[in-house]
Amino acid sequence: MIARSAPLDQTGAARLLTAPLGRLGGLSGVLALTLLAAACASTPRPVPPTPGPVPLPPPVSPPVPPAAGDLSLAALPGWAEEDHLAALRAYAAGCGPSRIAIETCRDARALAARANPSDARAFLESRFTAAEVRTDDGGRGLLTAYFAPEYPARRVPDAEFDAPVLSRPTNLSSVGDRAAIEAGSAQSSALAWMKAEDLFFLQIQGSGTLTFPDGARLRAAYAADNGAKFVGIARPMTEEGLLPRDGTSGEAIRGWLAAHRGPEARRVMALNPRYIFFITSPDDGNEATGAAGVPLPARRSVAVDPSRWTYGEAAWIEADGGNLRGARASYRGLVMTLDTGSAIRGPVRADLYIGRGDAAGHEAGAVRHPLRMWRLIPRG
């Protein structure tokens, strides 16, 4: 799903997931999904002009009639209300991984930095048709969402920040389970120190940004794991009466762990034996990078099933009728297929990257919408 700068532990990205099962959301549409099931639009930044003179793309010609069964983009639901310039820029930023539309990608990049909305709309309508993608069983697909989390951290431990962010250990094959590692079995170094519950969620998500009191920021990305199977803790927490069955959101689980920090919380977290090790690098302030190796434009990129889609494709999504508390009514627009995740399977299954930080996380947690998708097919 984020990242999925590294295999997001459940989604596949730094997919920093979060996704409701009841729902939290998006850890590729996955954190809650991950926790519960046991297992992820800011306008995209303008594409900078290519250094040196860039030839303009050929004049946009009137749209060619689509092939039988395909639609013109103008017939897509909501196309007239789309921000076509933002859509073009998202396509230009994310089309690089695709090898099936090299000329269209090149022309879009040349146009994106200087186009106006009408030019962008004309370009997209003249260069693409749309074909609806169907689920294997003919039913509706599913949209979830994920985000790139940010967590406070310290360079030295204290009473609150007492959980080390560990580097890849030299004895990886023999570190044991979570409890053994927390007891000191891993031969590795502490890259930073976090609150225990935050580290637990960072390990589920696979990557995130660490923020320090002096303003410094580090990006923590997946480096390795102990090989243990992931076990969700929501179900055992309800079985033990620690949380009500309808109260196992990611926020509720995190709140319980924080309120019981120490031996009690460690015992519960140890129910998930899987442990993630990290590598850190300076945070450049850009969005997380997905499995396609491209920074993820917020609200314009999705994690998909790579057996059904190729990275760098353009798609149109329409997702109405969110049924979770706090959910937005709909999500609709052009998105790029730039990420994946282990919970993202099927042709009409997408995990929308919302962005960075708490606000993005809260929104991602409420996305569980019925989904329709169209593949945008380059003409010629």
XYZ file of C-alpha atoms in Angstrom:
380
model
C 0.000 0.000 0.000
C 2.537 3.741 1.480
C 5.490 3.304 0.966
C 5.004 1.845 1.320
C 8.589 2.943 1.285
C 9.075 -0.509 2.329
C 6.682 -3.301 2.578
C 4.048 -1.825 4.726
C 3.522 -4.435 7.217
C 0.074 -5.196 6.043
C -0.423 -3.180 3.047
C 2.647 -2.780 1.145
C 4.024 0.401 1.313
C 5.153 2.702 3.626
C 1.643 2.244 3.142
C 1.440 3.397 6.110
C -1.687 2.163 6.415
C -4.796 2.557 8.170
C -8.038 1.077 7.274
C -11.198 0.462 8.982
C -12.695 -2.820 9.486
C -15.027 -1.108 11.569
C -13.002 0.966 10.570
C -9.734 2.647 11.085
C -8.471 3.032 7.662
C -5.766 2.941 5.209
C -3.004 1.800 6.725
C -3.760 1.164 3.228
C -7.096 1.041 4.159
C -5.227 -1.065 6.426
C -4.338 -0.159 9.906
C -7.647 -0.947 11.301
C -8.066 -3.570 8.747
C -4.775 -4.932 9.822
C -5.550 -4.684 13.510
C -9.028 -6.058 13.190
C -8.511 -8.631 10.500
C -5.153 -9.663 11.851
C -3.232 -9.251 9.296
C -2.602 1.552 1.831
C -7.091 15.742 -2.220
C -4.411 17.974 -1.601
C -3.647 19.159 -5.043
C -0.511 17.381 -6.292
C 2.584 19.529 -6.509
C 3.065 21.063 -9.943
C 5.558 19.178 -12.073
C 8.633 21.406 -12.536
C 9.658 22.245 -16.075
C 12.332 19.980 -17.523
C 15.700 21.822 -17.652
C 16.371 23.377 -21.012
C 13.915 24.022 -23.807
C 11.067 21.548 -23.903
C 9.166 21.128 -27.141
C 5.471 21.622 -26.758
C 3.339 18.573 -27.416
C 1.529 18.494 -30.728
C -1.687 20.494 -30.810
C -4.574 18.753 -29.152
C -6.889 17.415 -31.793
C -10.600 16.787 -31.378
C -11.302 13.602 -29.441
C -11.215 10.442 -31.519
C -14.316 8.272 -31.094
C -13.592 5.618 -28.458
C -13.357 1.947 -29.323
C -16.484 -0.115 -28.972
C -17.224 -0.653 -25.313
C -15.012 2.207 -24.175
C -16.193 5.618 -23.027
C -14.963 9.079 -23.763
C -13.704 10.697 -20.570
C -16.487 13.242 -20.862
C -18.959 10.421 -20.133
C -17.352 9.484 -16.808
C -19.482 10.294 -13.746
C -18.222 13.568 -12.315
C -15.781 14.332 -15.116
C -17.170 17.827 -15.699
C -16.532 18.716 -12.037
C -12.955 17.356 -12.005
C -9.975 19.659 -11.455
C -8.515 18.781 -14.843
C -5.252 20.660 -14.354
C -4.595 18.866 -11.065
C -5.481 15.598 -12.787
C -3.022 16.251 -15.614
C -0.266 17.120 -13.144
C -0.956 13.965 -11.170
C -0.710 11.928 -14.358
C 2.528 13.646 -15.363
C 4.030 13.045 -11.928
C 3.065 9.376 -11.796
C 3.159 8.019 -15.341
C 6.910 7.312 -15.373
C 6.720 3.682 -14.171
C 4.371 2.744 -17.007
C 5.954 1.375 -20.158
C 2.724 1.303 -22.138
C 2.196 5.023 -22.766
C 5.658 6.527 -23.060
C 4.739 9.134 -25.649
C 1.580 10.182 -23.806
C 3.554 10.476 -20.576
C 6.231 12.593 -22.242
C 3.677 14.933 -23.783
C 1.793 15.257 -20.493
C 4.978 16.240 -18.680
C 5.779 18.846 -21.281
C 2.307 20.337 -21.016
C 1.716 20.073 -17.272
C 3.915 22.944 -16.154
C 2.319 25.462 -18.486
C -1.198 24.266 -19.177
C -4.398 25.952 -18.087
C -7.463 23.943 -17.003
C -9.059 23.923 -20.446
C -5.812 22.777 -22.099
C -5.499 20.024 -19.490
C -9.051 18.831 -20.078
C -8.615 18.856 -23.848
C -5.367 16.895 -23.591
C -6.834 14.201 -21.355
C -10.004 13.816 -23.437
C -8.037 13.580 -26.677
C -5.437 11.106 -25.405
C -7.501 8.645 -23.331
C -10.622 6.550 -23.380
C -12.092 4.821 -20.335
C -13.077 1.192 -19.789
C -14.865 0.145 -16.618
C -13.128 -2.574 -14.627
C -15.359 -5.277 -13.175
C -15.005 -7.395 -10.077
C -14.656 -11.132 -10.541
C -18.098 -11.762 -9.017
C -19.847 -8.767 -10.562
C -20.301 -7.008 -7.230
C -19.064 -3.647 -6.018
C -15.416 -3.038 -5.295
C -14.004 -1.421 -2.163
C -12.122 1.802 -1.490
C -10.139 2.225 1.705
C -7.473 4.807 2.504
C -4.102 5.152 4.175
C -1.740 7.887 5.282
C 1.852 8.603 6.254
C 1.984 8.863 10.053
C 4.138 11.270 12.034
C 5.211 10.431 15.566
C 7.115 12.331 18.263
C 10.478 10.811 19.136
C 13.559 11.442 21.271
C 17.263 10.867 20.750
C 17.719 9.549 24.291
C 15.220 7.559 26.354
C 13.152 8.924 29.201
C 10.246 7.684 31.290
C 7.723 8.242 28.487
C 9.878 7.632 25.405
C 11.348 4.299 26.411
C 10.832 2.112 23.310
C 13.831 1.937 20.940
C 13.488 2.107 17.175
C 15.901 -0.705 16.358
C 18.112 -1.080 13.303
C 18.440 -4.356 11.416
C 20.209 -6.734 13.822
C 23.323 -8.677 12.931
C 21.702 -11.813 14.395
C 18.401 -11.421 12.544
C 17.818 -15.150 12.097
C 17.888 -15.811 15.835
C 16.247 -12.789 17.461
C 13.041 -14.609 18.414
C 9.617 -13.099 18.937
C 8.563 -9.623 20.106
C 8.932 -10.479 23.782
C 12.468 -11.818 23.263
C 13.508 -8.768 21.264
C 12.121 -6.384 23.871
C 14.104 -8.369 26.442
C 17.313 -7.584 24.513
C 17.870 -10.507 22.119
C 18.555 -8.353 19.032
C 22.119 -7.249 18.314
C 21.192 -3.860 16.893
C 21.355 -0.183 17.736
C 18.662 2.285 18.817
C 18.014 4.820 16.055
C 15.577 6.844 18.186
C 13.196 6.400 21.112
C 9.407 6.454 20.972
C 6.372 5.901 23.118
C 5.762 2.151 23.163
C 2.266 2.379 21.659
C 3.503 4.644 18.852
C 6.305 2.226 17.995
C 3.807 -0.625 17.920
C 1.675 1.239 15.364
C 4.734 2.309 13.362
C 5.673 -1.356 13.073
C 2.221 -2.242 11.784
C 2.405 0.561 9.252
C 5.947 -0.184 8.125
C 7.238 3.386 7.909
C 6.613 6.900 9.119
C 8.174 10.209 10.080
C 9.780 10.813 13.477
C 9.672 14.376 14.791
C 12.046 15.687 17.467
C 11.717 18.625 19.903
C 14.457 20.571 18.087
C 12.474 20.457 14.841
C 14.519 17.709 13.219
C 12.657 15.048 11.290
C 13.694 11.534 10.289
C 11.932 9.139 7.985
C 11.837 5.611 9.403
C 11.490 2.914 6.742
C 11.192 -0.851 6.930
C 14.580 -2.608 7.042
C 13.756 -6.175 8.165
C 11.450 -8.266 10.334
C 11.842 -11.224 12.649
C 9.918 -13.574 10.379
C 7.032 -14.078 12.800
C 3.464 -14.014 11.517
C 1.438 -10.888 12.204
C -1.328 -11.398 14.768
C -3.968 -8.715 15.284
C -4.581 -7.735 18.893
C -8.127 -6.374 18.573
C -9.856 -9.747 18.915
C -7.914 -10.937 21.979
C -8.427 -7.546 23.598
C -12.202 -7.923 23.234
C -12.062 -11.538 24.379
C -10.244 -10.434 27.535
C -12.768 -7.667 28.103
C -10.186 -4.926 27.674
C -12.237 -3.212 24.946
C -15.880 -3.567 23.856
C -16.479 -5.435 20.608
C -17.697 -2.283 18.903
C -14.828 -0.202 20.274
C -11.701 -1.620 18.655
C -10.760 1.284 16.391
C -7.105 2.118 16.016
C -7.596 5.175 18.215
C -9.228 3.045 20.916
C -6.449 0.474 20.876
C -3.760 3.146 20.985
C -5.554 4.901 23.848
C -5.751 1.701 25.870
C -2.064 0.936 25.319
C -1.096 4.470 26.359
C -3.265 4.319 29.471
C -1.695 0.977 30.487
C 1.877 1.715 29.423
C 4.311 -0.672 31.082
C 4.086 -4.413 31.757
C 0.340 -4.620 31.039
C 0.580 -2.958 27.617
C 3.727 -4.922 26.746
C 1.902 -8.180 27.495
C -0.908 -7.225 25.123
C 1.429 -6.034 22.374
C 3.405 -9.274 22.709
C 0.285 -11.099 21.480
C 1.549 -9.951 18.075
C 4.969 -11.663 17.847
C 5.961 -9.916 14.617
C 8.637 -7.247 15.056
C 9.861 -4.713 12.496
C 13.348 -3.189 12.311
C 13.995 0.153 10.620
C 16.436 2.301 8.747
C 16.279 6.099 9.072
C 17.111 8.949 6.733
C 16.564 12.724 6.805
C 12.989 13.644 6.002
C 12.859 15.878 2.931
C 9.284 16.971 3.552
C 8.030 15.241 0.421
C 5.281 12.683 0.341
C 6.002 9.025 1.000
C 7.255 6.893 -1.860
C 5.126 4.000 -3.046
C 6.011 0.578 -4.390
C 6.445 2.100 -7.869
C 9.327 4.209 -6.556
C 7.428 7.474 -7.115
C 6.384 9.997 -4.438
C 2.676 9.565 -3.767
C 0.542 12.610 -4.652
C -1.944 13.016 -1.822
C -5.486 12.106 -2.909
C -4.227 11.322 -6.397
C -2.523 7.963 -5.863
C -3.820 4.528 -4.965
C -2.464 1.183 -3.919
C -3.780 -1.591 -6.167
C -3.340 -5.284 -6.833
C -0.255 -5.485 -9.107
C -1.557 -8.700 -10.669
C -4.511 -6.679 -12.045
C -2.877 -3.296 -12.681
C 0.541 -2.015 -13.685
C 2.251 0.824 -11.846
C 1.893 4.217 -13.474
C -1.584 3.664 -14.946
C -4.285 6.298 -14.699
C -7.665 5.302 -13.296
C -10.957 7.009 -12.551
C -12.566 6.176 -9.228
C -16.092 6.766 -8.016
C -16.796 5.830 -4.409
C -20.068 6.958 -2.866
C -21.949 6.112 0.268
C -19.389 5.956 3.032
C -21.064 4.270 5.984
C -18.583 4.899 8.775
C -18.975 7.570 11.390
C -17.268 10.741 10.155
C -16.932 9.492 6.576
C -16.992 11.862 3.630
C -19.883 11.265 1.276
C -17.798 10.426 -1.772
C -14.407 10.228 -3.462
C -14.214 10.746 -7.197
C -11.434 11.654 -9.600
C -8.375 10.664 -11.593
C -5.790 8.713 -9.597
C -2.496 7.002 -10.379
C -1.654 3.386 -9.525
C 1.589 3.794 -7.584
C 1.488 1.446 -4.626
C 0.318 -1.930 -3.370
C -0.383 -3.775 -0.151
C -1.006 -7.284 1.091
C -4.668 -6.491 1.836
C -5.269 -5.001 -1.608
C -6.477 -7.803 -3.853
C -8.805 -7.868 -6.826
C -9.424 -5.692 -9.878
C -11.725 -3.145 -8.189
C -9.906 -2.698 -4.889
C -8.007 0.492 -4.158
C -6.386 2.135 -1.166
C -6.306 5.912 -1.533
C -3.283 7.753 -0.140
C -4.655 10.733 1.817
C -1.409 12.412 2.900
C 0.704 12.961 6.008
C -0.079 13.510 9.654
C -2.966 13.220 12.084
C -5.646 14.914 9.987
C -4.942 12.558 7.107
C -5.009 9.647 9.524
C -8.403 10.580 10.938
C -9.893 10.871 7.460
C -8.273 7.657 6.238
C -9.814 5.810 9.150
C -13.321 6.592 7.947
C -12.917 5.454 4.340
C -14.682 2.219 3.486
C -16.720 3.039 0.422
C -18.280 0.962 -2.367
C -16.081 1.510 -5.401
C -16.275 1.651 -9.187
C -13.098 2.013 -11.248
C -12.328 2.780 -14.877
C -8.981 2.163 -16.514
C -7.896 5.178 -18.616
C -6.519 3.758 -21.844
C -4.115 5.795 -23.998
C -5.351 6.203 -27.564
C -3.231 4.776 -30.323
